[in-house]
Short mmCIF file of N, CA and C in Angstrom, two decimals:
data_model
loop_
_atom_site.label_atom_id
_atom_site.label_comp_id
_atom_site.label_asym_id
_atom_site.label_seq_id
_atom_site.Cartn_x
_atom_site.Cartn_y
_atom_site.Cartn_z
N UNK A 11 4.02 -14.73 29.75
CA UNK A 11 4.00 -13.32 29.45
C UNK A 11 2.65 -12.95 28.85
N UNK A 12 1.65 -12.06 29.37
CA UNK A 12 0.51 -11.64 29.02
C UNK A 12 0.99 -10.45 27.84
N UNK A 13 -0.04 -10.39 26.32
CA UNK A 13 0.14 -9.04 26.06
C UNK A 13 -1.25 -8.72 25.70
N UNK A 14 -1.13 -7.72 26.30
CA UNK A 14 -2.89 -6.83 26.12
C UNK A 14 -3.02 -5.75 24.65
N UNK A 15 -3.11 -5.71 24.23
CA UNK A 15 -3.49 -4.31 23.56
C UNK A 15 -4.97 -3.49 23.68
N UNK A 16 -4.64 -2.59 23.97
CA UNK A 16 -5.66 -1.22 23.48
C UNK A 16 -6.74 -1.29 22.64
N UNK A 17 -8.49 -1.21 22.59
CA UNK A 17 -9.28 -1.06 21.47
C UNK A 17 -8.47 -0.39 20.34
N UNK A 18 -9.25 -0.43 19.41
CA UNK A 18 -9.36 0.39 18.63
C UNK A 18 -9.55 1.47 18.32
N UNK A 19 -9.26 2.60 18.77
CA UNK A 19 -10.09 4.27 18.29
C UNK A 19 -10.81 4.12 17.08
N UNK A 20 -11.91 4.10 16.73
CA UNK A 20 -12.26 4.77 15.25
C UNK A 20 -12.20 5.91 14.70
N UNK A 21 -11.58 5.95 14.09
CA UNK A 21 -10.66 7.48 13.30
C UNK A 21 -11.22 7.16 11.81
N UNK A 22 -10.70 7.74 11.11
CA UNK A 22 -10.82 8.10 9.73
C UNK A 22 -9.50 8.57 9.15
N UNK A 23 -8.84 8.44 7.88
CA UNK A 23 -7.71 8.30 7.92
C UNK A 23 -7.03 10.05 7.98
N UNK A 24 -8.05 11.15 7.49
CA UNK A 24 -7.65 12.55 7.25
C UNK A 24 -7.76 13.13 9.24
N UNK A 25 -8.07 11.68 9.83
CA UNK A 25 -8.02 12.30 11.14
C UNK A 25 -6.40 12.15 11.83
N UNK A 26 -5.80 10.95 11.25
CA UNK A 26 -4.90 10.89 11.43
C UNK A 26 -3.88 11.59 11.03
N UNK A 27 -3.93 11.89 9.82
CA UNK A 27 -2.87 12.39 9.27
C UNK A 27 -2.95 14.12 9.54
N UNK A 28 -3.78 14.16 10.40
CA UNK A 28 -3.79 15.85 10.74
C UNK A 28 -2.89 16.01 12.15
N UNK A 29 -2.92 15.09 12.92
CA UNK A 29 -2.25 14.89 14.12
C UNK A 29 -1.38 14.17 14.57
N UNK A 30 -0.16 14.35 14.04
CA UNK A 30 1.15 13.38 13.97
C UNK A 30 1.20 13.32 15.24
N UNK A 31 1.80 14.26 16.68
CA UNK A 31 2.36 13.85 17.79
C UNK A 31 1.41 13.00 18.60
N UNK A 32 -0.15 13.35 18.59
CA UNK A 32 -0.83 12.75 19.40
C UNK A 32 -1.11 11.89 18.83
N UNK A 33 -1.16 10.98 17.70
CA UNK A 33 -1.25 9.43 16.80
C UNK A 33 -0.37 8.87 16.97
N UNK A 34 1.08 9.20 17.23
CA UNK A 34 1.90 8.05 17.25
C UNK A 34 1.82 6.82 18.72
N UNK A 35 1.82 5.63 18.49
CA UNK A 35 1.64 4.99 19.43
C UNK A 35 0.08 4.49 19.84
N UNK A 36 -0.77 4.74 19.07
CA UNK A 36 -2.63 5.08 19.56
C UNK A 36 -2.79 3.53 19.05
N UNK A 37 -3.63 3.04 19.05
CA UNK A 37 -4.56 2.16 18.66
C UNK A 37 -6.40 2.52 17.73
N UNK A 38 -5.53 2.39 16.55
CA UNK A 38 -6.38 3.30 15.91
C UNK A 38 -7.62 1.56 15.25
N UNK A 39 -8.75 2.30 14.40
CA UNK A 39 -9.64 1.45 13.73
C UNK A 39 -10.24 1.80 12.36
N UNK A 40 -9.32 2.14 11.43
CA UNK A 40 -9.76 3.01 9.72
C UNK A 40 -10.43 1.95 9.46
N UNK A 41 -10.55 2.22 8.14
CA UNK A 41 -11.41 2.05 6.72
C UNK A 41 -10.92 2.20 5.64
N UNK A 42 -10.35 1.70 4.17
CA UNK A 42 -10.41 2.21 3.09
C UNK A 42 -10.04 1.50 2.20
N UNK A 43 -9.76 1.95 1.21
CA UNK A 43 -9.92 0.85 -0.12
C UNK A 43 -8.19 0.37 -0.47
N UNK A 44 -7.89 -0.92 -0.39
CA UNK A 44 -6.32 -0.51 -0.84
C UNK A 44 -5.97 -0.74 -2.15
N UNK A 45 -5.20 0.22 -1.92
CA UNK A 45 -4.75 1.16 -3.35
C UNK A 45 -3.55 -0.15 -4.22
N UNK A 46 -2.49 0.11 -3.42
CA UNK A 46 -1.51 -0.93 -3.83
C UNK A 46 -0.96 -1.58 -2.37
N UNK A 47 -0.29 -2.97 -2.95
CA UNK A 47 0.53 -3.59 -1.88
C UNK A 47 1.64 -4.63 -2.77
N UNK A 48 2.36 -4.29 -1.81
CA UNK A 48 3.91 -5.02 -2.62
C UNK A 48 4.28 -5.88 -1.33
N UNK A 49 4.04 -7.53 -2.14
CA UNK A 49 4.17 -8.34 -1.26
C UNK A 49 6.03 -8.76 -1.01
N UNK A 50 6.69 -8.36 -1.28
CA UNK A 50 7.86 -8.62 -0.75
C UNK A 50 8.11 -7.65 -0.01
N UNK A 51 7.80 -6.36 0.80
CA UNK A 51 7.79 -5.46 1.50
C UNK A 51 6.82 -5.73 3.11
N UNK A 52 5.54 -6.16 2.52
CA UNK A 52 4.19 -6.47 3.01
C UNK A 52 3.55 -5.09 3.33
N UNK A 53 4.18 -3.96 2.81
CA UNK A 53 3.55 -2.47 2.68
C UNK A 53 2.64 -2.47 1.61
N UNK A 54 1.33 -1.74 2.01
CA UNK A 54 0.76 -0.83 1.28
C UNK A 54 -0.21 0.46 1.21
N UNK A 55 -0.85 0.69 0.96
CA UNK A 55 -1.71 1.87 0.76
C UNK A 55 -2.58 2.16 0.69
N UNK A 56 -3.84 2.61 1.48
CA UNK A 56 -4.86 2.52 1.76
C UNK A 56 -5.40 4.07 1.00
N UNK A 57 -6.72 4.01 1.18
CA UNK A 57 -7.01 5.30 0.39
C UNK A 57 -8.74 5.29 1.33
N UNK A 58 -8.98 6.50 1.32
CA UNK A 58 -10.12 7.23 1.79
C UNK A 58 -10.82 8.10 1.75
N UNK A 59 -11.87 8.67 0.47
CA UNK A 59 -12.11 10.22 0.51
C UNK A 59 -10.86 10.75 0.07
N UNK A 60 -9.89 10.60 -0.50
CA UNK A 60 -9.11 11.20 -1.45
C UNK A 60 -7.65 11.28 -0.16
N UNK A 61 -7.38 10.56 0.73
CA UNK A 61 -6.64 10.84 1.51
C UNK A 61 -5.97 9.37 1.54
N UNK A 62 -4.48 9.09 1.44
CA UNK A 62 -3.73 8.18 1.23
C UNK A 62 -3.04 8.04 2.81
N UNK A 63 -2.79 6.27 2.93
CA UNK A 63 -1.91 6.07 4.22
C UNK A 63 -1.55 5.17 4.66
N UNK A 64 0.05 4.81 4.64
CA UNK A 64 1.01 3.75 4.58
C UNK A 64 0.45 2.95 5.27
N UNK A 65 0.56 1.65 5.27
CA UNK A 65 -0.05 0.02 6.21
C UNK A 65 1.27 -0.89 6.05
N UNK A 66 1.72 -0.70 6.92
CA UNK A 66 2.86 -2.21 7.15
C UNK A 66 1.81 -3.86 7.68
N UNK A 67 1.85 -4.58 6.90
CA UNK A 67 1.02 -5.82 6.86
C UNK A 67 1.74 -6.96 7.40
N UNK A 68 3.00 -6.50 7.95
CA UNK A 68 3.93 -7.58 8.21
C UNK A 68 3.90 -8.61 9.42
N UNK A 69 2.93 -8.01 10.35
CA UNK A 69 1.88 -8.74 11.19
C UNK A 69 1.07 -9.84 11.20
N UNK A 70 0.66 -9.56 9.73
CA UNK A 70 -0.66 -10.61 9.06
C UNK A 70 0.24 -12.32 8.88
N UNK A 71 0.10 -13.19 9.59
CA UNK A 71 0.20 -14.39 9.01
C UNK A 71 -0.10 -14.57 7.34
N UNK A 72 -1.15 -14.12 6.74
CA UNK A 72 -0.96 -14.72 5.63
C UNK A 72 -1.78 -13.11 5.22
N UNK A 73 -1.80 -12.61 3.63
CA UNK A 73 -2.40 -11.61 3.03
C UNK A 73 -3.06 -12.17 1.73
N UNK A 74 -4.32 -11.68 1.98
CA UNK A 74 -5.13 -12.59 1.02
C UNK A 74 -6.18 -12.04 0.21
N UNK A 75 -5.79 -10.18 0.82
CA UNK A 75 -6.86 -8.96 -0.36
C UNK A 75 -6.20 -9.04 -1.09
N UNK A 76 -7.28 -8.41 -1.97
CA UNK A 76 -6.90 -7.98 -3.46
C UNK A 76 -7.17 -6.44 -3.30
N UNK A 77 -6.28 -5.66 -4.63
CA UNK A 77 -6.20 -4.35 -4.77
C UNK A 77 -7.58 -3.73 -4.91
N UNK A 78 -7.87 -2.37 -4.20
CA UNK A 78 -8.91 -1.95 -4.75
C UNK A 78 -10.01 -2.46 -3.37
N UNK A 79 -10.07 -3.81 -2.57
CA UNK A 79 -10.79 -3.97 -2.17
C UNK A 79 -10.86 -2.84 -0.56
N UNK A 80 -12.26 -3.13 0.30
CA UNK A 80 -12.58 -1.98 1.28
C UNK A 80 -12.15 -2.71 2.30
N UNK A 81 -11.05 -2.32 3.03
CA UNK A 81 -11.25 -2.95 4.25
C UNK A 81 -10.73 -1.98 5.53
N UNK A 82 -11.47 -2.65 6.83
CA UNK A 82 -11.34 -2.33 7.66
C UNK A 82 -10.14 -3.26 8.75
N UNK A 83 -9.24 -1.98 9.19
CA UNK A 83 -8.05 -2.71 9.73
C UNK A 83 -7.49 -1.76 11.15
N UNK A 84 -7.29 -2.49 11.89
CA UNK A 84 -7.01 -2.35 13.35
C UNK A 84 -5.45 -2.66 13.79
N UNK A 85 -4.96 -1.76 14.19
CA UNK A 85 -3.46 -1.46 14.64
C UNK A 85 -2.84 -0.19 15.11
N UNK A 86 -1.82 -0.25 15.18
CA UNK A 86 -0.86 0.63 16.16
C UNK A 86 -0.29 1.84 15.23
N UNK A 87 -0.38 3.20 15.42
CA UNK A 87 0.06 4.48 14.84
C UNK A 87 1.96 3.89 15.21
N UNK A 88 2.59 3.99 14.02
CA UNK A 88 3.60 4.40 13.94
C UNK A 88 4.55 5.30 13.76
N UNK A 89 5.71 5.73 13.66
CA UNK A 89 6.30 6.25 12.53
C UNK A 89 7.73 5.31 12.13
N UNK A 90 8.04 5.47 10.65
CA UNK A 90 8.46 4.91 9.89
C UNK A 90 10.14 5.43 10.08
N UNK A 91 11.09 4.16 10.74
CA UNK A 91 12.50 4.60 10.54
C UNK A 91 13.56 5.26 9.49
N UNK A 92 12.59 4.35 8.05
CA UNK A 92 13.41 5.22 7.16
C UNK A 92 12.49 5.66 6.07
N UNK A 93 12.99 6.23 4.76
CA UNK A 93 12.14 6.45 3.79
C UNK A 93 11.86 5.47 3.09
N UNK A 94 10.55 5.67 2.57
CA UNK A 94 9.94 4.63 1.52
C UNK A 94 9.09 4.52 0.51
N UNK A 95 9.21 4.19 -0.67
CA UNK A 95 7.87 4.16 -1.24
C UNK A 95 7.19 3.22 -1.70
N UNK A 96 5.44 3.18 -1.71
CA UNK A 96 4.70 2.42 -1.99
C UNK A 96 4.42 3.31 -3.32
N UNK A 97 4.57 2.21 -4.47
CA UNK A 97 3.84 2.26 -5.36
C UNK A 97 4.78 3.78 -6.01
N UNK A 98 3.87 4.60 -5.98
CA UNK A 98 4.00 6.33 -6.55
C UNK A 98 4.16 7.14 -5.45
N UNK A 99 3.59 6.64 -4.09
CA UNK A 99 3.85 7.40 -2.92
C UNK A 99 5.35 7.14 -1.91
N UNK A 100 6.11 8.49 -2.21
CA UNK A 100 7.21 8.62 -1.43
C UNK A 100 6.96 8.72 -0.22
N UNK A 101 7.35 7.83 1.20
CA UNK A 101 6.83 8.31 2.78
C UNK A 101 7.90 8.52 3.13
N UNK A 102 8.29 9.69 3.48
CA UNK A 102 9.49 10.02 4.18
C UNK A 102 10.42 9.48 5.83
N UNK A 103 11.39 9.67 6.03
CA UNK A 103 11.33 9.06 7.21
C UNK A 103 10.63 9.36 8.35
N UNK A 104 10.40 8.97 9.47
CA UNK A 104 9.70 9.46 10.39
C UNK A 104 8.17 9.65 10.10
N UNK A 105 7.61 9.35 9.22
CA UNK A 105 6.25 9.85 8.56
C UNK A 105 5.15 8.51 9.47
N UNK A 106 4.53 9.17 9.65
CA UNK A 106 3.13 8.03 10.40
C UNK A 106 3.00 6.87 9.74
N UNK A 107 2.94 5.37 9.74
CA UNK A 107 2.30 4.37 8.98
C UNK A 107 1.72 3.63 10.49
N UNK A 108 0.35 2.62 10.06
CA UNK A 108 0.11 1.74 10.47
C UNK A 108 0.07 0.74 10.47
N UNK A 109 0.73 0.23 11.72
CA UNK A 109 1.06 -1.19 11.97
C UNK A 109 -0.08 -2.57 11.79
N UNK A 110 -0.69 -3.14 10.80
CA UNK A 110 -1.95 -3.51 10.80
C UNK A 110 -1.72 -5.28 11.79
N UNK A 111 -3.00 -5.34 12.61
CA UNK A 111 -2.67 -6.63 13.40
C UNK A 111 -3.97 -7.23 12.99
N UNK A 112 -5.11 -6.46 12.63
CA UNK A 112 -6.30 -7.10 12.53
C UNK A 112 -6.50 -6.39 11.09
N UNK A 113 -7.26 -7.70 10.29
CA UNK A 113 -7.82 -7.11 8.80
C UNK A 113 -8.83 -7.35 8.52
N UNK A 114 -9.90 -6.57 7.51
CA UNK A 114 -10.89 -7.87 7.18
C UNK A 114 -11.74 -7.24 6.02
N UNK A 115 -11.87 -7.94 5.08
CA UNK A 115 -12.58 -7.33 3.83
C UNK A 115 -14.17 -6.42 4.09
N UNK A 116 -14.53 -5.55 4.05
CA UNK A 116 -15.66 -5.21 4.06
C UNK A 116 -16.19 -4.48 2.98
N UNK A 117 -16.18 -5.08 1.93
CA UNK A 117 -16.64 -4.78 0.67
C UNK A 117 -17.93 -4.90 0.73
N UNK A 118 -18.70 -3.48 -0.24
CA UNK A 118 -19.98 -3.96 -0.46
C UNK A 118 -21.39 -3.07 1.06
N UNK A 119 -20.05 -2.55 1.95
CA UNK A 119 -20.40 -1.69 3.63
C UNK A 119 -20.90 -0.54 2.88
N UNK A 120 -21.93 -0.13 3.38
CA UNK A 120 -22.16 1.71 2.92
C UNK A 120 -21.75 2.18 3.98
N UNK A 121 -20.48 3.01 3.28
CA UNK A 121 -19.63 3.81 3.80
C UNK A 121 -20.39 5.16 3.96
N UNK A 122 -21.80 5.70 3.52
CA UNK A 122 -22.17 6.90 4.06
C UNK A 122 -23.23 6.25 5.52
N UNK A 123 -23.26 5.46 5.55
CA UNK A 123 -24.24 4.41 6.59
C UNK A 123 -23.12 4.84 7.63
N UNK A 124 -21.96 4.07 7.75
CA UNK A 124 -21.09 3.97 8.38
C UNK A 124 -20.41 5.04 9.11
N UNK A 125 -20.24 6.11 8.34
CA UNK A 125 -20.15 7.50 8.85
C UNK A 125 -20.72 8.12 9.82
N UNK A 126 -22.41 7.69 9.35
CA UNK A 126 -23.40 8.53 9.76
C UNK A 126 -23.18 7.57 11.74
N UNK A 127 -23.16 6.70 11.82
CA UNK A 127 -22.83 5.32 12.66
C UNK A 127 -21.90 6.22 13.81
N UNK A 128 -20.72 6.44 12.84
CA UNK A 128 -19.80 7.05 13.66
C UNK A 128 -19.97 8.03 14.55
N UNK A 129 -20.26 9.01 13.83
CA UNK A 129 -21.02 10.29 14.53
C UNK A 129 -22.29 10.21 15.32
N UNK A 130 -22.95 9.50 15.03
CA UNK A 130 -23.89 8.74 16.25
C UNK A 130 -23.27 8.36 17.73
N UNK A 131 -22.33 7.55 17.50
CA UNK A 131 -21.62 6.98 18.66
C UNK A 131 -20.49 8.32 18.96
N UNK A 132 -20.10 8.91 18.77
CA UNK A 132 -19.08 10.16 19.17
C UNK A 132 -20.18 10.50 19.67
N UNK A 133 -21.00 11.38 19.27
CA UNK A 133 -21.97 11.94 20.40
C UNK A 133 -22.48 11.48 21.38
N UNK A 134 -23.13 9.93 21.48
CA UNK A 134 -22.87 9.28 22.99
C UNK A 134 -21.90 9.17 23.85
N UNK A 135 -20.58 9.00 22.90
CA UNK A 135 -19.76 9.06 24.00
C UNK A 135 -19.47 10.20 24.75
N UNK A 136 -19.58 11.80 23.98
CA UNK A 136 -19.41 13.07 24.61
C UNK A 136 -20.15 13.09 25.44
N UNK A 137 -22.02 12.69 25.26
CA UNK A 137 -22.86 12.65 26.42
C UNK A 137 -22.12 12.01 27.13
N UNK A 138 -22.13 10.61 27.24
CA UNK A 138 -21.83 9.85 28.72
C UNK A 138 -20.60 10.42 29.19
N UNK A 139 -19.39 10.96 28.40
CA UNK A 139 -18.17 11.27 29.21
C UNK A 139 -18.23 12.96 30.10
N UNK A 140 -19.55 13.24 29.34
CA UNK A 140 -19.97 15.07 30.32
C UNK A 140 -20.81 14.38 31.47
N UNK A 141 -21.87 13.58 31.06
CA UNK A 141 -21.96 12.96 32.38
C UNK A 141 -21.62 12.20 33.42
N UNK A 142 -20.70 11.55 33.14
CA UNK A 142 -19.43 10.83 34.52
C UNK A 142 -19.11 12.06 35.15
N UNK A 143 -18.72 12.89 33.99
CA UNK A 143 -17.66 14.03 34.63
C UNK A 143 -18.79 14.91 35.40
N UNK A 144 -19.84 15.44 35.12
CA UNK A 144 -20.64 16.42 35.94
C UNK A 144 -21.56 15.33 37.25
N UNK A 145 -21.28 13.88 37.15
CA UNK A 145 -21.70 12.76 38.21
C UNK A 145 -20.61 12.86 39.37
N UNK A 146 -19.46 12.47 39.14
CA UNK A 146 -18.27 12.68 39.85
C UNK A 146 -18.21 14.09 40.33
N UNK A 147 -18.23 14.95 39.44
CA UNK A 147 -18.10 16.50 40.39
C UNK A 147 -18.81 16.62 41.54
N UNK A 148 -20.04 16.28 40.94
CA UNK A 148 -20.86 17.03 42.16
C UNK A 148 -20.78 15.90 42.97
N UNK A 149 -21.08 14.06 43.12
CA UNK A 149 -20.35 13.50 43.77
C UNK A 149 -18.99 14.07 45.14
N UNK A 150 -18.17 14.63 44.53
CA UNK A 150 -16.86 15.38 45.31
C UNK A 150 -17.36 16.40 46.05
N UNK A 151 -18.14 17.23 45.65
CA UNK A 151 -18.66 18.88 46.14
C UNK A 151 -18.90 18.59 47.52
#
């Protein structure tokens, strides 16, 4: 049995949490510092620019951050069957969390570097995806 998954999208976490129907199911790629994690759950809480967001870790063979640290983590948009809370944060049922499959400390990253990175590469990709698309058109014409 082959299983493939999907890149990563690089999102940001206030990108997610603005667009529940079209996130669920995505293959997303955040950033942020975690807040708390409760290892008999393997949930916790990531934080970003002042924007909070559930991480089910239950994926991870072994968990080996510490609180507070930056990391960057790769997985699947969910939503959550029942209610829950991490820490101080109540997530209601049905509420978005991510499924984390890939983790990795990146403490110490300049996160305004990184940004700036981002938006670099979004704009190539808008170029190259207006140009396939205006290559192919006229291609067809």
């Amino acid at each position: 049995m082959e299983i493939s998954f999907k890149h990563g999208k690089v999102l940001f976490i206030n990108e997610i949490s603005t667009s529940y129907e079209a996130m669920c199911g995505r293959s997303v790629r955040v950033i942020g510092r975690l807040m708390h994690y409760n290892f008999s759950t393997s949930l916790g809480m990531i934080e970003y620019k002042s924007e909070f967001f559930p991480v089910d870790f239950s994926l991870l063979d072994q968990f080996s951050f510490k609180e507070n640290s930056l990391l960057q983590i790769i997985g699947e948009i969910d939503s959550t069957s029942k209610a829950l809370k991490i820490d101080t944060h109540p997530i209601p049922s049905g509420a978005l969390i991510l499924k984390a499959r890939v983790v990795r400390n990146i403490d110490g990253m300049d996160t305004a570097l990184y940004e700036q990175a981002v938006d670099i590469r979004r704009k190539f990709e808008d170029q190259m995806h207006s140009y396939s698309f205006s290559t192919t058109t006229t291609s067809t014409s």
